[in-house]
């Protein structure tokens, strides 16, 4: 019976992404209204060591050439290697061709793999905070080296696919680094829209969203009579808070358990995070992932780092763009409706999702 009788807490609304208004999400929580259902996900590989895995210790000779290891001496904990099947590479110098409306630019760039941990199937929330801080340090080091190595590189995308549901082709825990001569469209949309917001309102929209997330209550007054029109709780989006970083549930979350981590103080470039603050970032990350894992029961996810592009506009965008880490756990497979409409469907009210994540005892 309950399937056909939506209860009063059910939500069906289209939420507009405040940063990229062209991106919207259909929040539809009643079972009868859901255009999709949760999928049974293939389990992830949780083994500690796998004899035949090229990324496990002892098999270093099976990987492409090493780029860096951490720590530099003794047994490695984190190891970075070239990608065996790069999507972009610097080995083929070919001119872009233009043909009518079809244009290309060189597929120039770098594609590298970071073996995040020597333990094969370890999840991020199981890693030591000091290890995670070192991993973020490796991200920074490599990002800096790549930007310094070639001025044609405008963006360095760092991301992680964890678990088969997130498209991880190699079960050993790893991240990927792709340095490219173009700015990815979704980052570019954020950069353009936040710059437009800044031009109009003279503040960073990400900072404003953090302020809203931290404000527990907002009262809306009638401008003419001064009477209270509506009280809304907006502090409900905070998932985890550290000294320097915060994890928030976006109001227009595309994925049921999507969470973003941002520096509390304005900062456009991930490269500007000070070494001593990486421990706080690691702590917020570990606790957020532990919450997700507890609520979802074994999180499989993609996460990616969005930082200000190193293009000709970098200085101009520094006051308006705010770097962040987007964590997108996969709990269902996109439907034809989502792929065809470009409208994401979220079946859990983001305020309730944030509440459930906060309620996890760590
Ligand atoms: Zn392995
Ligand atoms: Zn900001
Ligand atoms: Zn982003």
Short mmCIF file of C-alpha atoms and ligand atoms in Angstrom, two decimals:
data_model
loop_
_atom_site.label_atom_id
_atom_site.label_comp_id
_atom_site.label_asym_id
_atom_site.label_seq_id
_atom_site.Cartn_x
_atom_site.Cartn_y
_atom_site.Cartn_z
CA UNK A 1 0.00 0.00 0.00
CA UNK A 2 2.73 2.40 1.01
CA UNK A 3 4.14 2.15 -2.51
CA UNK A 4 1.28 4.06 -4.03
CA UNK A 5 0.66 6.44 -1.15
CA UNK A 6 3.46 8.99 -0.96
CA UNK A 7 3.79 10.17 2.63
CA UNK A 8 3.88 13.81 3.59
CA UNK A 9 7.66 13.86 3.98
CA UNK A 10 8.13 12.93 0.36
CA UNK A 11 9.75 15.48 -1.86
CA UNK A 12 9.46 15.96 -5.57
CA UNK A 13 11.21 19.05 -6.78
CA UNK A 14 13.80 20.19 -9.25
CA UNK A 15 16.76 21.79 -7.54
CA UNK A 16 19.02 24.13 -9.42
CA UNK A 17 22.74 23.88 -8.76
CA UNK A 18 23.58 27.32 -7.27
CA UNK A 19 27.03 27.35 -8.87
CA UNK A 20 26.13 25.95 -12.29
CA UNK A 21 22.44 26.81 -12.79
CA UNK A 22 22.25 24.87 -16.05
CA UNK A 23 22.75 21.73 -13.98
CA UNK A 24 19.68 20.58 -12.16
CA UNK A 25 18.60 17.61 -10.14
CA UNK A 26 15.20 16.00 -9.71
CA UNK A 27 14.81 15.11 -6.05
CA UNK A 28 12.08 12.47 -5.98
CA UNK A 29 11.89 10.49 -2.76
CA UNK A 30 8.58 8.63 -2.88
CA UNK A 31 9.03 5.05 -4.00
CA UNK A 32 6.22 5.29 -6.49
CA UNK A 33 7.79 8.35 -8.09
CA UNK A 34 11.29 6.99 -8.39
CA UNK A 35 12.35 6.64 -11.97
CA UNK A 36 15.18 4.34 -10.86
CA UNK A 37 16.00 1.88 -8.19
CA UNK A 38 19.14 1.07 -6.23
CA UNK A 39 21.36 -1.53 -7.88
CA UNK A 40 23.02 -4.53 -6.29
CA UNK A 41 26.65 -3.57 -6.65
CA UNK A 42 29.38 -6.11 -7.37
CA UNK A 43 31.47 -6.42 -4.20
CA UNK A 44 34.89 -4.76 -4.13
CA UNK A 45 38.15 -6.61 -3.62
CA UNK A 46 39.12 -6.36 0.06
CA UNK A 47 42.20 -8.60 0.04
CA UNK A 48 45.37 -7.20 1.61
CA UNK A 49 47.89 -8.69 -0.78
CA UNK A 50 47.47 -10.36 -4.15
CA UNK A 51 50.42 -12.29 -5.55
CA UNK A 52 49.53 -11.54 -9.18
CA UNK A 53 48.66 -7.84 -8.72
CA UNK A 54 51.20 -5.54 -10.42
CA UNK A 55 50.48 -2.80 -7.83
CA UNK A 56 51.20 -4.97 -4.78
CA UNK A 57 54.61 -4.83 -3.09
CA UNK A 58 57.13 -7.25 -4.56
CA UNK A 59 55.74 -6.82 -8.10
CA UNK A 60 57.34 -3.45 -8.81
CA UNK A 61 59.00 -4.87 -11.96
CA UNK A 62 55.52 -5.44 -13.45
CA UNK A 63 54.52 -1.76 -13.52
CA UNK A 64 55.47 0.93 -16.06
CA UNK A 65 58.38 3.19 -14.98
CA UNK A 66 58.09 4.76 -11.52
CA UNK A 67 57.71 8.55 -11.28
CA UNK A 68 57.98 8.97 -7.53
CA UNK A 69 57.65 6.95 -4.34
CA UNK A 70 56.90 7.93 -0.78
CA UNK A 71 58.74 7.75 1.49
CA UNK A 72 61.76 8.18 -0.78
CA UNK A 73 63.80 5.67 1.24
CA UNK A 74 62.87 2.18 2.45
CA UNK A 75 59.62 0.32 1.73
CA UNK A 76 57.26 2.45 -0.30
CA UNK A 77 53.82 3.33 1.04
CA UNK A 78 52.65 5.35 -1.97
CA UNK A 79 54.02 4.86 -5.46
CA UNK A 80 53.38 6.74 -8.67
CA UNK A 81 53.84 5.17 -12.10
CA UNK A 82 53.07 5.97 -15.71
CA UNK A 83 49.77 4.66 -17.03
CA UNK A 84 50.08 1.60 -19.24
CA UNK A 85 47.14 2.76 -21.37
CA UNK A 86 47.25 6.57 -21.24
CA UNK A 87 44.27 8.50 -22.58
CA UNK A 88 46.66 11.40 -23.27
CA UNK A 89 50.39 11.19 -23.92
CA UNK A 90 53.31 13.31 -25.03
CA UNK A 91 54.77 10.68 -27.31
CA UNK A 92 52.91 11.62 -30.44
CA UNK A 93 53.40 15.12 -31.70
CA UNK A 94 50.61 15.70 -34.14
CA UNK A 95 49.01 18.87 -35.33
CA UNK A 96 45.35 19.46 -34.58
CA UNK A 97 43.16 19.54 -37.65
CA UNK A 98 40.22 21.76 -38.39
CA UNK A 99 37.54 20.62 -40.74
CA UNK A 100 34.46 22.77 -41.02
CA UNK A 101 32.72 22.73 -37.68
CA UNK A 102 34.80 19.83 -36.44
CA UNK A 103 37.86 20.97 -34.59
CA UNK A 104 40.44 19.14 -32.60
CA UNK A 105 43.44 20.10 -30.56
CA UNK A 106 46.46 17.96 -29.78
CA UNK A 107 45.82 15.03 -27.48
CA UNK A 108 48.85 16.23 -25.58
CA UNK A 109 49.12 15.61 -21.87
CA UNK A 110 50.06 13.11 -19.20
CA UNK A 111 48.15 10.26 -17.65
CA UNK A 112 49.62 8.73 -14.51
CA UNK A 113 48.59 6.36 -11.75
CA UNK A 114 49.13 6.79 -8.03
CA UNK A 115 49.14 3.55 -6.05
CA UNK A 116 47.52 5.11 -2.97
CA UNK A 117 48.59 2.45 -0.49
CA UNK A 118 50.67 -0.72 -0.50
CA UNK A 119 47.69 -2.65 0.88
CA UNK A 120 45.69 -3.98 -2.07
CA UNK A 121 42.04 -3.48 -1.09
CA UNK A 122 42.23 -0.87 1.67
CA UNK A 123 39.50 1.78 1.65
CA UNK A 124 40.24 5.47 2.26
CA UNK A 125 38.52 5.47 5.67
CA UNK A 126 40.76 2.55 6.74
CA UNK A 127 43.98 4.42 5.94
CA UNK A 128 45.88 6.19 8.75
CA UNK A 129 45.38 9.97 8.84
CA UNK A 130 49.13 10.45 8.43
CA UNK A 131 49.04 8.27 5.32
CA UNK A 132 46.15 10.24 3.82
CA UNK A 133 47.96 13.50 4.56
CA UNK A 134 51.00 12.12 2.71
CA UNK A 135 48.76 11.11 -0.20
CA UNK A 136 47.37 14.65 -0.48
CA UNK A 137 51.00 15.84 -0.36
CA UNK A 138 51.84 13.54 -3.29
CA UNK A 139 48.86 14.97 -5.21
CA UNK A 140 50.24 18.47 -4.64
CA UNK A 141 53.83 17.59 -5.52
CA UNK A 142 52.87 15.98 -8.80
CA UNK A 143 50.39 18.69 -9.73
CA UNK A 144 53.08 21.32 -9.19
CA UNK A 145 55.70 19.37 -11.16
CA UNK A 146 53.33 18.90 -14.09
CA UNK A 147 52.33 22.57 -14.28
CA UNK A 148 56.00 23.58 -14.08
CA UNK A 149 57.02 21.03 -16.72
CA UNK A 150 54.99 22.46 -19.58
CA UNK A 151 53.13 25.74 -19.88
CA UNK A 152 50.70 24.22 -22.40
CA UNK A 153 49.15 22.25 -19.54
CA UNK A 154 46.13 24.14 -18.25
CA UNK A 155 44.54 21.62 -15.97
CA UNK A 156 45.64 18.69 -13.84
CA UNK A 157 42.72 16.47 -12.95
CA UNK A 158 43.21 14.18 -9.97
CA UNK A 159 40.54 11.60 -9.37
CA UNK A 160 39.89 8.22 -7.88
CA UNK A 161 37.51 5.45 -8.93
CA UNK A 162 36.97 3.05 -6.06
CA UNK A 163 35.17 -0.26 -6.54
CA UNK A 164 33.78 -1.91 -9.68
CA UNK A 165 30.59 0.19 -9.49
CA UNK A 166 32.73 3.33 -9.89
CA UNK A 167 34.51 1.97 -12.94
CA UNK A 168 37.80 1.01 -11.28
CA UNK A 169 39.44 -1.35 -13.78
CA UNK A 170 42.30 -2.31 -11.46
CA UNK A 171 41.15 -3.55 -8.04
CA UNK A 172 44.26 -2.31 -6.20
CA UNK A 173 43.41 1.05 -4.60
CA UNK A 174 44.73 3.88 -6.80
CA UNK A 175 44.15 7.44 -8.01
CA UNK A 176 44.77 8.88 -11.45
CA UNK A 177 46.34 12.09 -12.64
CA UNK A 178 45.53 13.51 -16.04
CA UNK A 179 47.30 16.69 -17.14
CA UNK A 180 45.63 18.30 -20.12
CA UNK A 181 45.92 21.25 -22.48
CA UNK A 182 42.23 22.16 -22.06
CA UNK A 183 40.03 22.93 -19.05
CA UNK A 184 37.33 20.26 -18.57
CA UNK A 185 33.86 21.58 -19.34
CA UNK A 186 32.42 21.04 -15.85
CA UNK A 187 35.31 22.89 -14.19
CA UNK A 188 35.09 25.63 -16.79
CA UNK A 189 31.35 26.02 -16.09
CA UNK A 190 32.07 26.40 -12.35
CA UNK A 191 34.85 28.89 -13.02
CA UNK A 192 32.76 31.01 -15.42
CA UNK A 193 29.65 31.04 -13.23
CA UNK A 194 31.52 31.80 -10.01
CA UNK A 195 33.34 34.65 -11.78
CA UNK A 196 29.99 36.05 -12.94
CA UNK A 197 28.65 35.78 -9.39
CA UNK A 198 31.73 37.59 -8.08
CA UNK A 199 31.37 40.38 -10.62
CA UNK A 200 27.80 40.94 -9.46
CA UNK A 201 28.00 40.35 -5.71
CA UNK A 202 31.71 40.87 -4.92
CA UNK A 203 32.06 37.65 -2.98
CA UNK A 204 32.94 34.03 -3.69
CA UNK A 205 29.81 31.90 -4.11
CA UNK A 206 31.51 28.87 -2.53
CA UNK A 207 32.35 30.95 0.58
CA UNK A 208 28.71 32.09 0.67
CA UNK A 209 27.50 28.49 0.49
CA UNK A 210 29.83 27.51 3.35
CA UNK A 211 28.46 30.41 5.41
CA UNK A 212 24.94 29.23 4.69
CA UNK A 213 25.83 25.66 5.60
CA UNK A 214 27.24 26.86 8.93
CA UNK A 215 24.30 29.10 9.77
CA UNK A 216 21.89 27.05 11.71
CA UNK A 217 18.78 29.01 11.07
CA UNK A 218 17.69 31.66 8.65
CA UNK A 219 14.66 33.83 9.09
CA UNK A 220 13.04 35.43 6.10
CA UNK A 221 11.20 38.65 6.87
CA UNK A 222 8.56 40.33 4.87
CA UNK A 223 10.27 43.41 3.50
CA UNK A 224 7.18 45.63 3.79
CA UNK A 225 5.67 44.69 7.15
CA UNK A 226 8.78 43.28 8.84
CA UNK A 227 6.83 40.19 9.88
CA UNK A 228 8.49 36.81 9.88
CA UNK A 229 7.58 35.08 6.65
CA UNK A 230 9.45 31.83 6.97
CA UNK A 231 12.13 30.22 9.13
CA UNK A 232 14.39 27.72 7.50
CA UNK A 233 17.14 25.56 8.88
CA UNK A 234 20.16 25.71 6.68
CA UNK A 235 22.78 24.35 9.07
CA UNK A 236 21.57 20.97 8.00
CA UNK A 237 24.12 20.57 5.21
CA UNK A 238 27.26 20.13 7.32
CA UNK A 239 28.50 16.54 7.39
CA UNK A 240 31.89 16.99 9.05
CA UNK A 241 33.88 19.94 10.22
CA UNK A 242 37.58 20.29 10.90
CA UNK A 243 39.66 23.28 11.88
CA UNK A 244 40.44 24.27 8.29
CA UNK A 245 38.13 22.13 6.16
CA UNK A 246 34.46 21.30 5.97
CA UNK A 247 32.43 18.50 4.36
CA UNK A 248 29.01 19.55 3.14
CA UNK A 249 26.11 17.89 1.41
CA UNK A 250 25.25 20.00 -1.64
CA UNK A 251 21.68 21.30 -1.72
CA UNK A 252 21.35 20.10 -5.32
CA UNK A 253 23.24 16.82 -4.89
CA UNK A 254 23.33 14.76 -8.09
CA UNK A 255 24.05 11.57 -6.20
CA UNK A 256 22.20 10.33 -3.12
CA UNK A 257 25.35 10.36 -0.97
CA UNK A 258 27.37 13.07 -2.72
CA UNK A 259 29.52 15.13 -0.33
CA UNK A 260 31.95 17.99 -1.07
CA UNK A 261 35.00 18.93 0.99
CA UNK A 262 36.25 22.53 0.86
CA UNK A 263 38.73 24.72 2.74
CA UNK A 264 36.82 26.94 5.20
CA UNK A 265 38.91 29.98 4.31
CA UNK A 266 38.85 31.15 0.71
CA UNK A 267 41.45 29.42 -1.46
CA UNK A 268 41.31 28.95 -5.23
CA UNK A 269 44.25 26.64 -5.79
CA UNK A 270 44.76 23.24 -4.18
CA UNK A 271 48.50 23.92 -4.50
CA UNK A 272 48.15 26.69 -1.90
CA UNK A 273 47.16 24.33 0.93
CA UNK A 274 50.01 24.55 3.43
CA UNK A 275 51.78 21.32 4.34
CA UNK A 276 50.75 21.69 8.00
CA UNK A 277 47.07 21.85 7.02
CA UNK A 278 47.08 18.57 5.09
CA UNK A 279 46.57 16.66 8.36
CA UNK A 280 43.26 18.43 8.95
CA UNK A 281 42.20 17.75 5.37
CA UNK A 282 43.11 14.07 5.89
CA UNK A 283 41.08 13.95 9.09
CA UNK A 284 37.97 15.48 7.52
CA UNK A 285 38.35 13.15 4.52
CA UNK A 286 38.79 10.01 6.65
CA UNK A 287 35.83 10.82 8.90
CA UNK A 288 33.61 11.71 5.93
CA UNK A 289 34.48 8.47 4.15
CA UNK A 290 33.86 6.49 7.35
CA UNK A 291 30.41 8.07 7.62
CA UNK A 292 29.62 7.24 4.01
CA UNK A 293 30.87 3.70 4.40
CA UNK A 294 28.77 3.15 7.52
CA UNK A 295 25.58 4.52 5.97
CA UNK A 296 25.91 2.92 2.55
CA UNK A 297 27.53 -0.28 3.80
CA UNK A 298 30.72 -0.39 1.73
CA UNK A 299 31.03 2.76 -0.34
CA UNK A 300 32.12 2.60 -3.98
CA UNK A 301 32.71 6.05 -5.34
CA UNK A 302 34.44 8.49 -7.62
CA UNK A 303 36.12 11.51 -6.17
CA UNK A 304 37.74 14.33 -8.06
CA UNK A 305 39.61 17.47 -7.23
CA UNK A 306 38.43 20.76 -8.73
CA UNK A 307 41.02 23.53 -8.51
CA UNK A 308 41.50 26.81 -10.37
CA UNK A 309 42.83 26.16 -13.90
CA UNK A 310 46.36 27.34 -14.66
CA UNK A 311 45.35 29.22 -17.78
CA UNK A 312 45.70 32.89 -18.73
CA UNK A 313 42.79 33.76 -16.41
CA UNK A 314 44.22 32.12 -13.29
CA UNK A 315 44.91 35.38 -11.43
CA UNK A 316 41.57 36.87 -12.45
CA UNK A 317 39.72 33.83 -11.12
CA UNK A 318 41.61 33.55 -7.83
CA UNK A 319 39.09 35.64 -5.80
CA UNK A 320 35.98 33.94 -7.23
CA UNK A 321 36.91 30.26 -7.48
CA UNK A 322 37.26 27.97 -4.47
CA UNK A 323 38.90 24.56 -4.82
CA UNK A 324 37.03 21.50 -3.58
CA UNK A 325 36.90 17.75 -3.60
CA UNK A 326 33.69 16.17 -4.92
CA UNK A 327 32.93 12.71 -3.56
CA UNK A 328 30.27 10.85 -5.53
CA UNK A 329 29.36 7.42 -4.14
CA UNK A 330 27.72 5.10 -6.67
CA UNK A 331 24.59 3.42 -5.44
CA UNK A 332 22.70 3.08 -8.69
CA UNK A 333 23.37 2.97 -12.39
CA UNK A 334 22.22 6.01 -14.45
CA UNK A 335 18.97 5.35 -16.26
CA UNK A 336 18.03 6.27 -19.81
CA UNK A 337 15.96 9.05 -18.30
CA UNK A 338 19.06 10.60 -16.70
CA UNK A 339 21.32 10.09 -19.70
CA UNK A 340 18.71 11.39 -22.13
CA UNK A 341 17.52 14.38 -20.13
CA UNK A 342 20.79 15.37 -18.48
CA UNK A 343 18.68 15.71 -15.33
CA UNK A 344 20.13 13.76 -12.42
CA UNK A 345 17.64 11.93 -10.25
CA UNK A 346 18.27 11.84 -6.52
CA UNK A 347 15.95 9.57 -4.53
CA UNK A 348 17.03 10.76 -1.07
CA UNK A 349 16.30 14.22 0.26
CA UNK A 350 19.78 15.83 0.69
CA UNK A 351 18.84 17.28 4.12
CA UNK A 352 17.90 13.80 5.35
CA UNK A 353 21.03 12.27 3.82
CA UNK A 354 23.19 14.83 5.68
CA UNK A 355 21.35 14.06 8.91
CA UNK A 356 21.97 10.32 8.53
CA UNK A 357 25.67 10.91 7.80
CA UNK A 358 26.02 13.17 10.83
CA UNK A 359 24.29 10.61 13.06
CA UNK A 360 26.98 7.95 12.47
CA UNK A 361 28.95 7.33 15.65
CA UNK A 362 32.67 7.36 14.87
ZN1 LIG B 1 47.40 -5.14 -5.32
ZN1 LIG B 2 35.65 31.14 -1.51
ZN1 LIG B 3 33.37 21.08 -8.73
#
